Each structure stands twice: as structure tokens, then as C-alpha cells.
XYZ file of N, CA and C in Angstrom:
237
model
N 0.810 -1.186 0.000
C 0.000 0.000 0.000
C 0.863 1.263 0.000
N 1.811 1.073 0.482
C 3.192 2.305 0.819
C 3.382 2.847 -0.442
N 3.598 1.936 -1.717
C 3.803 1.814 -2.763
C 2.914 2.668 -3.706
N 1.536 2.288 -3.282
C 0.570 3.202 -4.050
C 0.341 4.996 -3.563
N 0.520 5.111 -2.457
C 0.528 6.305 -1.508
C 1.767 7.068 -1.973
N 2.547 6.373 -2.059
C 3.875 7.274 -2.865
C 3.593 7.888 -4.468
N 2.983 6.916 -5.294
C 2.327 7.230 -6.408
C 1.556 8.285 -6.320
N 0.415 8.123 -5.165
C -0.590 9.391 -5.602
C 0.343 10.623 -5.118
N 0.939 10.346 -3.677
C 1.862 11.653 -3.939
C 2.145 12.263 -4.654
N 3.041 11.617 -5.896
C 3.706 12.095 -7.437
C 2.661 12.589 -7.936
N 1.328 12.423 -8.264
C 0.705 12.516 -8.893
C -0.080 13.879 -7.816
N -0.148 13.949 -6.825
C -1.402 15.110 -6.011
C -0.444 16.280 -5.197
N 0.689 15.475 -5.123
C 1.370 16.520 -3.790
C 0.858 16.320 -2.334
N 1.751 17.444 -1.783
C 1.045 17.228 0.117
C 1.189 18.601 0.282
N 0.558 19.519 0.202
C 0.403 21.021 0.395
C 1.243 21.767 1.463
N 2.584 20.887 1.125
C 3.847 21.434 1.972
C 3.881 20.458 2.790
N 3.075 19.224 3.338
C 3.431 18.606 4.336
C 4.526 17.878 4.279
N 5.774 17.591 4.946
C 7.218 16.739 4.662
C 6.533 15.278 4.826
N 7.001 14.083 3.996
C 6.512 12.992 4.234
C 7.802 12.548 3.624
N 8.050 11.506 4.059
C 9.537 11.073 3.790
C 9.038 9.103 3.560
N 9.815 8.705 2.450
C 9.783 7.716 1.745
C 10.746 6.699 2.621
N 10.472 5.984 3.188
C 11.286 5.227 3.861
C 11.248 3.963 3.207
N 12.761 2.691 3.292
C 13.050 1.827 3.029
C 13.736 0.733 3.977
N 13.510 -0.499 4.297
C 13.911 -1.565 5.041
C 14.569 -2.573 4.277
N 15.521 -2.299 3.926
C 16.472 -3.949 3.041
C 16.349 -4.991 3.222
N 15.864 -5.273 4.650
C 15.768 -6.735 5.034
C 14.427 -7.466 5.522
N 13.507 -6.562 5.545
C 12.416 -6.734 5.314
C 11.539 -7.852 4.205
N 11.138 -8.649 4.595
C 10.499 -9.563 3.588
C 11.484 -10.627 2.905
N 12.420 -11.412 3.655
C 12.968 -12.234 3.377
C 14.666 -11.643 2.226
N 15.079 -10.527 2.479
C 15.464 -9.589 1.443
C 15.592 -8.776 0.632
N 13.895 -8.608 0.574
C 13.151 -8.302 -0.780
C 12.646 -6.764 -0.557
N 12.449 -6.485 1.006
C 12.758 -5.217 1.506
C 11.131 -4.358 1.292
N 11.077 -3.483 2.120
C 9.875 -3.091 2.541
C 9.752 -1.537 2.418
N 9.038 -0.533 1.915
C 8.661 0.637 2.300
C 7.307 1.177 3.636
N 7.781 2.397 3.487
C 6.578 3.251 4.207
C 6.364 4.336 4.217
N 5.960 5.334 4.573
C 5.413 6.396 4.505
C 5.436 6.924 6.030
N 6.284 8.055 6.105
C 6.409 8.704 7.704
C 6.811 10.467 7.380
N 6.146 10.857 8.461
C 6.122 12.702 8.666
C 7.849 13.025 8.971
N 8.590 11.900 9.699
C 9.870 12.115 10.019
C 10.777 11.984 9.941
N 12.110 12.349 9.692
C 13.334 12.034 8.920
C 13.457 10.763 9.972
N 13.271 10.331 11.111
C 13.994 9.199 12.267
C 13.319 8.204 11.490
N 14.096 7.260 11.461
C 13.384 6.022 11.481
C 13.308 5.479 11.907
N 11.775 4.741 12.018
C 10.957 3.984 13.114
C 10.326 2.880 12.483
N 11.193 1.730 11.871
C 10.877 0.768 11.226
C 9.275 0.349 11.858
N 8.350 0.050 11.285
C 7.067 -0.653 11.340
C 6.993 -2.122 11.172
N 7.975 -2.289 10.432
C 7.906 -4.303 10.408
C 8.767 -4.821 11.629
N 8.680 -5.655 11.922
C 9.420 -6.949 12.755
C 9.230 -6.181 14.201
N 7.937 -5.239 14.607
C 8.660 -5.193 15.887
C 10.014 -4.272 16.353
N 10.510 -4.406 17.579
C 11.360 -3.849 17.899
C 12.908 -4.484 17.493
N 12.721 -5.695 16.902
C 13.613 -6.395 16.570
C 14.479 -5.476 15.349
N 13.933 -4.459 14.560
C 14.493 -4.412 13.228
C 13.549 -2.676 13.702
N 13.796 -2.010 14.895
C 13.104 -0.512 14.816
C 13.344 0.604 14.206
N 15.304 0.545 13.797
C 16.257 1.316 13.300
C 16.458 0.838 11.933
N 16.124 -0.240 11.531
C 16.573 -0.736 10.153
C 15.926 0.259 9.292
N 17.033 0.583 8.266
C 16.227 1.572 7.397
C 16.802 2.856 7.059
N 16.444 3.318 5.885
C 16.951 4.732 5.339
C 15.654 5.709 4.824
N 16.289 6.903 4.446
C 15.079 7.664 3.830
C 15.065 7.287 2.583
N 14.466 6.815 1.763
C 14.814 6.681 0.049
C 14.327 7.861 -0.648
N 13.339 8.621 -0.122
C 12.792 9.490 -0.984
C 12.190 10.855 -0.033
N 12.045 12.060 -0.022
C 11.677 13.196 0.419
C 10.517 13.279 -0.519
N 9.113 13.745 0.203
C 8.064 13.870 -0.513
C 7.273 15.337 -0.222
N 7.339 16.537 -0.800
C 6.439 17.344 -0.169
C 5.307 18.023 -0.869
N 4.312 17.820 -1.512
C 3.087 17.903 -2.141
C 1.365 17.810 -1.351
N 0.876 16.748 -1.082
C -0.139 16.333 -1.087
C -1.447 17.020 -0.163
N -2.696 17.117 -0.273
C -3.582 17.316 0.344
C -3.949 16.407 1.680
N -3.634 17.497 2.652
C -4.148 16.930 3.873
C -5.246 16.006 4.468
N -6.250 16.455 4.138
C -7.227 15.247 4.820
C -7.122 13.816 3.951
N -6.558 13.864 2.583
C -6.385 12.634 2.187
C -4.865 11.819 2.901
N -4.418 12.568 3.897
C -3.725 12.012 4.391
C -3.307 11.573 5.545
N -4.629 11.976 6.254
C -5.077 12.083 7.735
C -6.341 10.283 7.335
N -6.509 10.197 6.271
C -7.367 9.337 6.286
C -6.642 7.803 5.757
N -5.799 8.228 4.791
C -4.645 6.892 4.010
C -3.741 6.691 5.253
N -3.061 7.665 5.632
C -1.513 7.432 6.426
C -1.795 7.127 8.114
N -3.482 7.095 8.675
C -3.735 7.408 9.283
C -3.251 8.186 10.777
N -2.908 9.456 9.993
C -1.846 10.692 10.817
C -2.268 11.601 11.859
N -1.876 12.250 12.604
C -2.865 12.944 13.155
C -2.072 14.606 12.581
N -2.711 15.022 11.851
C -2.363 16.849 11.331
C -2.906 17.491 12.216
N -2.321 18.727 12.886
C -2.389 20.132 12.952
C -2.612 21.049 12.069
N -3.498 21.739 12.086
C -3.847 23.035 11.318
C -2.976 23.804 11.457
């Protein structure tokens, strides 16, 4: 799903909001995993605390409309 959310990004923007493209190498047997986060830290989402740091930024994203992203990323925005 990370995958498609990055797409509409490209395609809608985030009306200045920073969303940063994250990547896990070892995620999925090798095959490696994305996500979608407001913050440069990374806070791996797969495996638990086992694998919390695994990970880089792959991509800087700043475009998209807010409430579609309060509802996909399920985020909590400030006005």
C-alpha cells in the first residue's frame, strides 16, 4: 500500500506537508519493505522492535492534500 501512496503523492502533492519515503532492506525475506512517515527518524514498522532502526530515507516527498492524508496514512495533522 506504501507503494501506491507514494504514487498518488507524485501525482497530487502534500500542500507542503514533509513525508519522507522510507526503506527496510531486510524486510520480507530480502526483498525489503517501504513506508510512509512525517519524520526524517526512522521507526521501522515491520518486525517489531527487533528491526526498529533498520532503514533509510529513500525518498523526500512534499506535495499532497491533507485530509487525504489524515485518512490513508492514518496521521494525526495540525492546522
Amino acid at each position: 500500500m506504501s507503494n501506491d501512496i507514494t504514487d498518488l503523492i507524485g501525482e497530487v502533492g502534500t500542500s507542503g506537508l514533509k513525508l519522507y519515503q522510507d526503506f527496510c532492506p531486510m524486510y520480507n525475506n530480502g526483498k525489503g519493505g517501504t513506508w510512509i512517515s512525517e519524520t526524517k527518524e526512522i521507526v521501522n514498522p515491520y518486525e517489531g522492535t527487533k528491526m526498529l532502526n533498520c532503514g533509510s530515507v529513500k525518498r523526500f516527498c512534499r506535495k499532497m492534500n491533507r485530509s487525504f492524508t489524515r485518512i490513508f496514512l492514518g496521521v494525526s495533522l495540525s492546522s
